[in-house]
Amino acid sequence: MREHWLLPDSPYRSYDAYLDAVGSRAVEVARGRPAAQLLEEIKKSGLRGRGGAGFPTGTKWATLANHPCRIRDAVVNAAEGEPGTFKDRWLLRYNPYAVLEGLLIAAHVIGARGLYVGVKASSTTEIARLTKAIEELAAAGVLAGSEIRVVPGPEEYLFGEEKALLEVIEGNEPLPREPHYPPYEKGLFATPFSPNPALVNNAETFAHIPSIVARGGESFRRLGTANTSGTCLYTISGDVLRPGVYEREAGVTLRELVHDAAGGPREGRQVKAILSGVAAPVITPSRLDTPADFASMEMAGSALGSAGFIVFDDSRSMPRLAQAVARFLYVESCNQCTACKHGLRTASEALDGIFGAPTSRADDYLRALYGARSAPQANRCYLPVEGAALIPSLLETFEQEFGTPHGHLASSSEPILIAQICDFDAERGVFLVDQRQARKQPDWSYAEEPRPSAIRVVSTPRDVDRAPVVVRLSSDLVPLLSERARSAGRTLDVLVNDAMREWLEQAAERGDRD
Ligand SMILES: Cc1cc2nc3c(=O)[nH]c(=O)nc-3n(C[C@H](O)[C@H](O)[C@H](O)COP(=O)(O)O)c2cc1C
Ligand code: SF4
């Protein structure tokens, strides 16, 4: 295993296999050194948080270590709900040991009492992997009496927001606390007399700690760029030939990630737009040579975020993309701050209106723009800030696709689904995106799945190998099947011949939906 790299070629089979590969016992090394010295080493490494904001890890740890309240906890954020990101779950599948060692080192440095890993209840593979790894660490005597609790959480995007994550650990809904209560000031099970500050770091951030402790901050800094040291776990998904999680030195260019690592778009297609999760302005192909590090991405007018890039090729409609992003953020907003839910609803409904929804008005384009921009006011968290950055960037960058003057668009272009990645299908080499998001309502309930009521075989030729089978579908089934086919990487051809067309027209006149 190369120094400071996190992902082995195949998942570590045991803690011993991990120790053999990395060649050091970082937790033991850390416990033999004073906390202040370790803090200096982490600061020297230049490590920045991999959860999205890129906050300097050494500074965050020092705040906790110096906090007047002696009751402190440490929390791994493995909620991973950003659309287009799968790196934390990949890391937990391949190398849960580095994450857990990082957590144990944090416990030593900040003097933490409770240790937690927040992970979605639906991430069953990762929970099983973590549970076994914790048992192994206990058997190896590395826990030294401390207990690591794995806390299964809900599906919501906000579960990963750090103040909401603490709420979930306390047994509540994933609703962000007020902004003046950051985790390093008010942590877990606080009382008026004891704020119990908590250290919350992303899973990948923790995973970088053991090698920094074992090999030194200077050595870590030699990888990556001046503003983003070390390696980075990049998730590349969408319209590319080889979607996946790729570990590269921070600062590799977007072109190397999209074209070299992920194979670029399908033959005959070109990259049209790239999203950095749903958290930053859209990236256009002219920016493909931007190094994927925190500062360069900002200079290019976007952000690195959690290094999850979703690629869209030139077959995609950008108004449809804006519609999907607005819908996702509107639905996921928790409605604690009025402007957030209201502004994102305005943007979402206006973009639906552009495609002829009953909410349609003449000024839909402008309502979408101003709705999104008005969302971040008195906001408890950054979700509306993300919407205010990304939605207008799509509207403005691709304004010509909205027509001149801004008009209403035919609803025939294929809708896009923006949702969390729920798994990686290794056999087909594709990410599976949570299809249930299409039915999720702004109150976080789910609309009933449209029932595919009518699939009736109307003619079955004897030799099915040579002739097509003709089936009659209910009209609401066609978009559903098209979406399923698309997510499976296939194309669904709906053929309507003359006889069928005549029959359909008669059926429509009769009001028959089958
Ligand atoms: C809506 C929203 C969702 C977030 N989801 C995640 C997440 O799934 N995982 C994560 O590590 N950070 C997430 N964050 C960022 C966290 O709030 C926090 O900044 C991060 O866990 C800090 O860790 P780091 O310093 O190691 O980056 C999210 C933030 C917002 C506003
Ligand atoms: S800003 Fe939006 S998502 Fe965040 S807490 Fe307020 S309403 Fe909820």
Short mmCIF file of C-alpha atoms in Angstrom, two decimals, residues 14-325:
data_model
loop_
_atom_site.label_atom_id
_atom_site.label_comp_id
_atom_site.label_asym_id
_atom_site.label_seq_id
_atom_site.Cartn_x
_atom_site.Cartn_y
_atom_site.Cartn_z
CA SER A 14 -9.17 -8.27 8.37
CA TYR A 15 -7.59 -5.79 10.75
CA ASP A 16 -4.36 -7.79 10.54
CA ALA A 17 -4.37 -7.55 6.75
CA TYR A 18 -4.82 -3.78 7.08
CA LEU A 19 -1.96 -3.48 9.60
CA ASP A 20 0.31 -5.55 7.35
CA ALA A 21 -0.48 -3.34 4.37
CA VAL A 22 0.00 0.03 6.08
CA GLY A 23 2.99 -1.19 8.08
CA SER A 24 2.30 0.77 11.26
CA ARG A 25 0.11 0.82 14.36
CA ALA A 26 -1.00 4.44 14.32
CA VAL A 27 -3.29 4.26 17.36
CA GLU A 28 -0.46 2.94 19.51
CA VAL A 29 1.92 5.57 18.13
CA ALA A 30 -0.62 8.32 18.88
CA ARG A 31 -1.30 7.17 22.42
CA GLY A 32 2.43 7.32 23.12
CA ARG A 33 2.57 11.00 22.19
CA PRO A 34 1.09 14.13 23.83
CA ALA A 35 -2.07 15.54 22.26
CA ALA A 36 -0.45 18.93 21.56
CA GLN A 37 2.27 17.31 19.47
CA LEU A 38 -0.29 15.36 17.42
CA LEU A 39 -2.31 18.52 16.86
CA GLU A 40 0.77 20.21 15.45
CA GLU A 41 1.35 17.27 13.12
CA ILE A 42 -2.24 17.39 11.84
CA LYS A 43 -2.02 21.15 11.29
CA LYS A 44 1.29 20.67 9.49
CA SER A 45 -0.34 18.09 7.18
CA GLY A 46 -2.71 20.77 5.86
CA LEU A 47 -5.57 18.22 5.93
CA ARG A 48 -8.93 19.81 5.07
CA GLY A 49 -12.31 18.23 5.74
CA ARG A 50 -13.67 16.03 2.96
CA GLY A 51 -17.35 16.49 3.90
CA GLY A 52 -17.87 19.50 1.66
CA ALA A 53 -16.66 22.75 3.17
CA GLY A 54 -12.94 21.91 3.31
CA PHE A 55 -12.49 23.26 6.83
CA PRO A 56 -8.91 22.78 8.18
CA THR A 57 -9.03 19.65 10.35
CA GLY A 58 -6.21 20.68 12.73
CA THR A 59 -7.99 23.94 13.57
CA LYS A 60 -11.26 22.12 14.29
CA TRP A 61 -9.54 19.56 16.52
CA ALA A 62 -7.67 22.31 18.41
CA THR A 63 -10.96 24.11 19.16
CA LEU A 64 -12.30 20.92 20.73
CA ALA A 65 -9.07 20.11 22.57
CA ASN A 66 -9.03 23.61 24.12
CA HIS A 67 -12.75 23.83 24.94
CA PRO A 68 -13.44 24.64 28.61
CA CYS A 69 -16.08 21.89 28.83
CA ARG A 70 -14.34 18.61 29.58
CA ILE A 71 -17.17 16.39 28.28
CA ARG A 72 -16.54 15.95 24.57
CA ASP A 73 -17.59 13.43 21.93
CA ALA A 74 -16.32 12.52 18.48
CA VAL A 75 -18.58 11.65 15.56
CA VAL A 76 -17.86 10.14 12.14
CA ASN A 77 -20.17 11.60 9.51
CA ALA A 78 -20.81 8.67 7.16
CA ALA A 79 -24.36 9.74 6.27
CA GLU A 80 -23.32 10.49 2.68
CA GLY A 81 -26.46 11.92 1.14
CA GLU A 82 -25.01 14.32 -1.43
CA PRO A 83 -26.25 13.32 -4.90
CA GLY A 84 -23.31 12.03 -6.92
CA THR A 85 -21.22 10.97 -3.93
CA PHE A 86 -20.47 7.38 -2.94
CA LYS A 87 -16.90 7.61 -1.65
CA ASP A 88 -17.59 7.22 2.08
CA ARG A 89 -19.52 3.99 1.57
CA TRP A 90 -16.82 2.76 -0.80
CA LEU A 91 -14.20 3.59 1.83
CA LEU A 92 -16.13 1.75 4.54
CA ARG A 93 -16.44 -1.30 2.27
CA TYR A 94 -12.74 -1.31 1.37
CA ASN A 95 -11.08 0.10 4.45
CA PRO A 96 -13.20 0.70 7.56
CA TYR A 97 -10.07 0.34 9.73
CA ALA A 98 -8.51 3.68 8.73
CA VAL A 99 -11.77 5.49 9.59
CA LEU A 100 -12.05 3.80 13.00
CA GLU A 101 -8.36 4.32 13.80
CA GLY A 102 -8.78 8.01 12.92
CA LEU A 103 -11.71 8.19 15.34
CA LEU A 104 -9.71 6.53 18.14
CA ILE A 105 -6.81 8.95 17.57
CA ALA A 106 -9.28 11.86 17.74
CA ALA A 107 -10.56 10.49 21.05
CA HIS A 108 -7.01 10.64 22.40
CA VAL A 109 -6.27 14.13 21.03
CA ILE A 110 -9.47 15.89 22.14
CA GLY A 111 -10.19 13.69 25.18
CA ALA A 112 -13.52 12.39 23.84
CA ARG A 113 -15.93 10.43 26.00
CA GLY A 114 -18.37 8.99 23.45
CA LEU A 115 -17.50 7.79 19.94
CA TYR A 116 -20.14 7.54 17.22
CA VAL A 117 -20.48 6.66 13.55
CA GLY A 118 -23.61 8.07 11.88
CA VAL A 119 -24.58 6.04 8.82
CA LYS A 120 -27.85 5.52 6.95
CA ALA A 121 -29.88 2.54 8.18
CA SER A 122 -30.20 1.54 4.52
CA SER A 123 -26.39 1.22 4.21
CA THR A 124 -26.59 -2.34 5.48
CA THR A 125 -23.34 -3.51 3.83
CA GLU A 126 -21.38 -0.71 5.48
CA ILE A 127 -23.04 -1.23 8.88
CA ALA A 128 -22.11 -4.93 8.78
CA ARG A 129 -18.54 -4.05 7.77
CA LEU A 130 -18.23 -1.47 10.56
CA THR A 131 -19.68 -3.80 13.18
CA LYS A 132 -17.23 -6.55 12.31
CA ALA A 133 -14.29 -4.14 12.21
CA ILE A 134 -15.20 -2.74 15.65
CA GLU A 135 -15.32 -6.32 17.01
CA GLU A 136 -11.87 -6.95 15.56
CA LEU A 137 -10.47 -3.78 17.11
CA ALA A 138 -11.97 -4.78 20.46
CA ALA A 139 -10.43 -8.25 20.19
CA ALA A 140 -7.05 -6.69 19.34
CA GLY A 141 -7.31 -4.51 22.49
CA VAL A 142 -7.18 -1.29 20.43
CA LEU A 143 -10.42 0.14 21.83
CA ALA A 144 -8.79 0.37 25.27
CA GLY A 145 -12.15 0.38 27.02
CA SER A 146 -13.86 2.91 24.77
CA GLU A 147 -17.07 2.06 22.95
CA ILE A 148 -17.82 2.97 19.34
CA ARG A 149 -21.55 3.22 18.63
CA VAL A 150 -22.83 2.85 15.10
CA VAL A 151 -25.98 4.97 14.80
CA PRO A 152 -28.28 4.07 11.88
CA GLY A 153 -30.07 7.13 10.52
CA PRO A 154 -32.77 8.17 8.06
CA GLU A 155 -32.57 8.59 4.28
CA GLU A 156 -32.94 12.35 4.28
CA TYR A 157 -30.25 14.53 2.69
CA LEU A 158 -30.17 16.62 5.88
CA PHE A 159 -29.04 13.64 7.95
CA GLY A 160 -25.48 14.49 6.80
CA GLU A 161 -25.72 18.12 7.94
CA GLU A 162 -23.63 18.10 11.10
CA LYS A 163 -26.15 19.70 13.47
CA ALA A 164 -28.91 17.44 12.17
CA LEU A 165 -26.60 14.43 12.58
CA LEU A 166 -26.21 15.26 16.28
CA GLU A 167 -30.00 15.48 16.58
CA VAL A 168 -30.33 11.99 15.08
CA ILE A 169 -27.75 10.60 17.52
CA GLU A 170 -29.89 12.08 20.30
CA GLY A 171 -32.87 10.16 18.92
CA ASN A 172 -34.57 13.01 17.07
CA GLU A 173 -35.47 13.88 13.46
CA PRO A 174 -32.70 15.12 11.12
CA LEU A 175 -33.51 18.81 11.65
CA PRO A 176 -30.54 21.19 11.78
CA ARG A 177 -30.17 23.19 14.97
CA GLU A 178 -29.92 26.97 14.97
CA PRO A 179 -26.75 28.29 13.31
CA HIS A 180 -25.29 29.71 16.51
CA TYR A 181 -25.01 26.17 17.92
CA PRO A 182 -22.21 24.60 15.84
CA PRO A 183 -21.20 21.12 17.08
CA TYR A 184 -17.93 22.42 18.52
CA GLU A 185 -20.00 24.65 20.85
CA LYS A 186 -23.07 22.51 21.55
CA GLY A 187 -22.63 18.81 21.09
CA LEU A 188 -24.44 15.75 22.38
CA PHE A 189 -26.93 15.62 25.25
CA ALA A 190 -26.00 19.15 26.33
CA THR A 191 -27.48 20.78 29.43
CA PRO A 192 -27.50 24.49 30.37
CA PHE A 193 -24.43 23.80 32.50
CA SER A 194 -22.56 21.46 30.19
CA PRO A 195 -22.49 22.09 26.40
CA ASN A 196 -20.58 18.84 25.68
CA PRO A 197 -18.97 19.98 22.40
CA ALA A 198 -18.62 17.38 19.67
CA LEU A 199 -16.06 16.85 16.93
CA VAL A 200 -17.83 16.02 13.68
CA ASN A 201 -15.69 14.99 10.72
CA ASN A 202 -16.40 13.26 7.48
CA ALA A 203 -15.45 9.55 7.26
CA GLU A 204 -12.69 10.22 4.71
CA THR A 205 -11.25 13.02 6.86
CA PHE A 206 -10.85 10.59 9.78
CA ALA A 207 -9.35 7.97 7.47
CA HIS A 208 -6.44 10.26 6.54
CA ILE A 209 -5.40 10.69 10.19
CA PRO A 210 -3.59 7.36 10.91
CA SER A 211 -1.04 7.80 8.11
CA ILE A 212 -0.44 11.43 9.13
CA VAL A 213 0.31 10.24 12.66
CA ALA A 214 2.48 7.35 11.47
CA ARG A 215 4.37 9.08 8.62
CA GLY A 216 4.16 12.76 9.60
CA GLY A 217 2.36 15.84 8.36
CA GLU A 218 5.20 16.90 6.05
CA SER A 219 5.05 13.62 4.18
CA PHE A 220 1.25 13.94 3.71
CA ARG A 221 1.72 17.47 2.40
CA ARG A 222 3.94 16.20 -0.39
CA LEU A 223 0.82 14.72 -2.00
CA GLY A 224 -1.81 16.92 -3.59
CA THR A 225 -1.61 20.68 -4.03
CA ALA A 226 -0.63 23.62 -1.83
CA ASN A 227 -4.23 24.24 -0.78
CA THR A 228 -5.49 20.63 -0.71
CA SER A 229 -2.96 18.11 0.54
CA GLY A 230 -3.13 14.32 0.34
CA THR A 231 -5.21 12.07 -1.82
CA CYS A 232 -8.90 12.55 -2.45
CA LEU A 233 -11.70 10.07 -3.11
CA TYR A 234 -13.52 11.29 -6.21
CA THR A 235 -16.89 9.86 -7.28
CA ILE A 236 -17.60 10.20 -11.00
CA SER A 237 -21.13 9.32 -12.10
CA GLY A 238 -23.66 10.15 -14.81
CA ASP A 239 -22.99 9.99 -18.55
CA VAL A 240 -19.56 8.36 -18.49
CA LEU A 241 -18.43 4.93 -19.59
CA ARG A 242 -16.83 3.87 -16.27
CA PRO A 243 -18.60 5.48 -13.31
CA GLY A 244 -16.80 4.80 -10.05
CA VAL A 245 -14.91 5.99 -7.00
CA TYR A 246 -11.35 6.96 -7.91
CA GLU A 247 -8.62 7.81 -5.42
CA ARG A 248 -6.20 10.33 -6.90
CA GLU A 249 -3.82 12.95 -5.57
CA ALA A 250 -5.88 16.06 -4.83
CA GLY A 251 -5.57 18.46 -7.72
CA VAL A 252 -5.85 15.98 -10.58
CA THR A 253 -7.73 17.81 -13.33
CA LEU A 254 -11.42 17.30 -14.03
CA ARG A 255 -10.43 16.13 -17.51
CA GLU A 256 -8.27 13.34 -16.08
CA LEU A 257 -11.10 12.29 -13.80
CA VAL A 258 -13.91 12.42 -16.35
CA HIS A 259 -12.08 11.27 -19.47
CA ASP A 260 -9.14 9.14 -18.27
CA ALA A 261 -10.43 7.58 -15.06
CA ALA A 262 -14.14 7.36 -15.91
CA GLY A 263 -13.71 6.82 -19.66
CA GLY A 264 -15.50 9.98 -20.82
CA PRO A 265 -18.95 10.10 -22.41
CA ARG A 266 -20.39 7.45 -24.77
CA GLU A 267 -19.14 7.44 -28.34
CA GLY A 268 -20.56 10.32 -30.34
CA ARG A 269 -21.45 12.27 -27.22
CA GLN A 270 -19.70 15.21 -25.55
CA VAL A 271 -19.60 16.53 -22.02
CA LYS A 272 -22.12 19.34 -21.68
CA ALA A 273 -22.20 20.04 -17.93
CA ILE A 274 -20.76 18.71 -14.69
CA LEU A 275 -22.32 19.12 -11.26
CA SER A 276 -20.28 19.08 -8.07
CA GLY A 277 -23.01 17.37 -6.05
CA VAL A 278 -25.87 19.84 -5.79
CA ALA A 279 -23.83 22.26 -3.75
CA ALA A 280 -22.09 24.61 -6.19
CA PRO A 281 -22.49 26.33 -9.56
CA VAL A 282 -22.44 24.17 -12.69
CA ILE A 283 -19.12 23.42 -14.38
CA THR A 284 -18.93 23.73 -18.18
CA PRO A 285 -16.52 21.83 -20.49
CA SER A 286 -14.34 24.93 -20.87
CA ARG A 287 -13.30 24.30 -17.24
CA LEU A 288 -12.23 20.70 -17.72
CA ASP A 289 -8.57 21.54 -17.14
CA THR A 290 -9.29 22.85 -13.65
CA PRO A 291 -7.41 21.00 -10.89
CA ALA A 292 -9.99 19.33 -8.62
CA ASP A 293 -8.84 20.95 -5.38
CA PHE A 294 -10.59 23.40 -3.08
CA ALA A 295 -9.00 26.65 -4.29
CA SER A 296 -8.90 25.89 -8.04
CA MET A 297 -12.53 24.81 -8.11
CA GLU A 298 -13.52 28.05 -6.41
CA MET A 299 -11.40 30.06 -8.85
CA ALA A 300 -13.27 28.30 -11.64
CA GLY A 301 -16.55 29.52 -10.17
CA SER A 302 -17.66 26.27 -8.55
CA ALA A 303 -16.50 24.21 -5.54
CA LEU A 304 -14.88 20.85 -4.78
CA GLY A 305 -17.52 19.98 -2.16
CA SER A 306 -17.39 16.30 -1.35
CA ALA A 307 -15.65 15.56 -4.70
CA GLY A 308 -18.68 13.90 -6.28
CA PHE A 309 -19.02 14.92 -9.93
CA ILE A 310 -22.11 14.12 -12.01
CA VAL A 311 -21.48 14.31 -15.75
CA PHE A 312 -24.21 15.22 -18.28
CA ASP A 313 -23.65 14.73 -21.98
CA ASP A 314 -25.01 16.77 -24.88
CA SER A 315 -28.19 14.68 -25.12
CA ARG A 316 -29.42 16.23 -21.87
CA SER A 317 -31.75 19.17 -21.48
CA MET A 318 -30.39 21.76 -19.05
CA PRO A 319 -33.84 23.16 -18.20
CA ARG A 320 -34.71 19.57 -17.20
CA LEU A 321 -31.56 19.45 -15.05
CA ALA A 322 -32.46 22.75 -13.36
CA GLN A 323 -35.97 21.38 -12.75
CA ALA A 324 -34.55 18.21 -11.14
CA VAL A 325 -32.08 20.06 -8.90
#
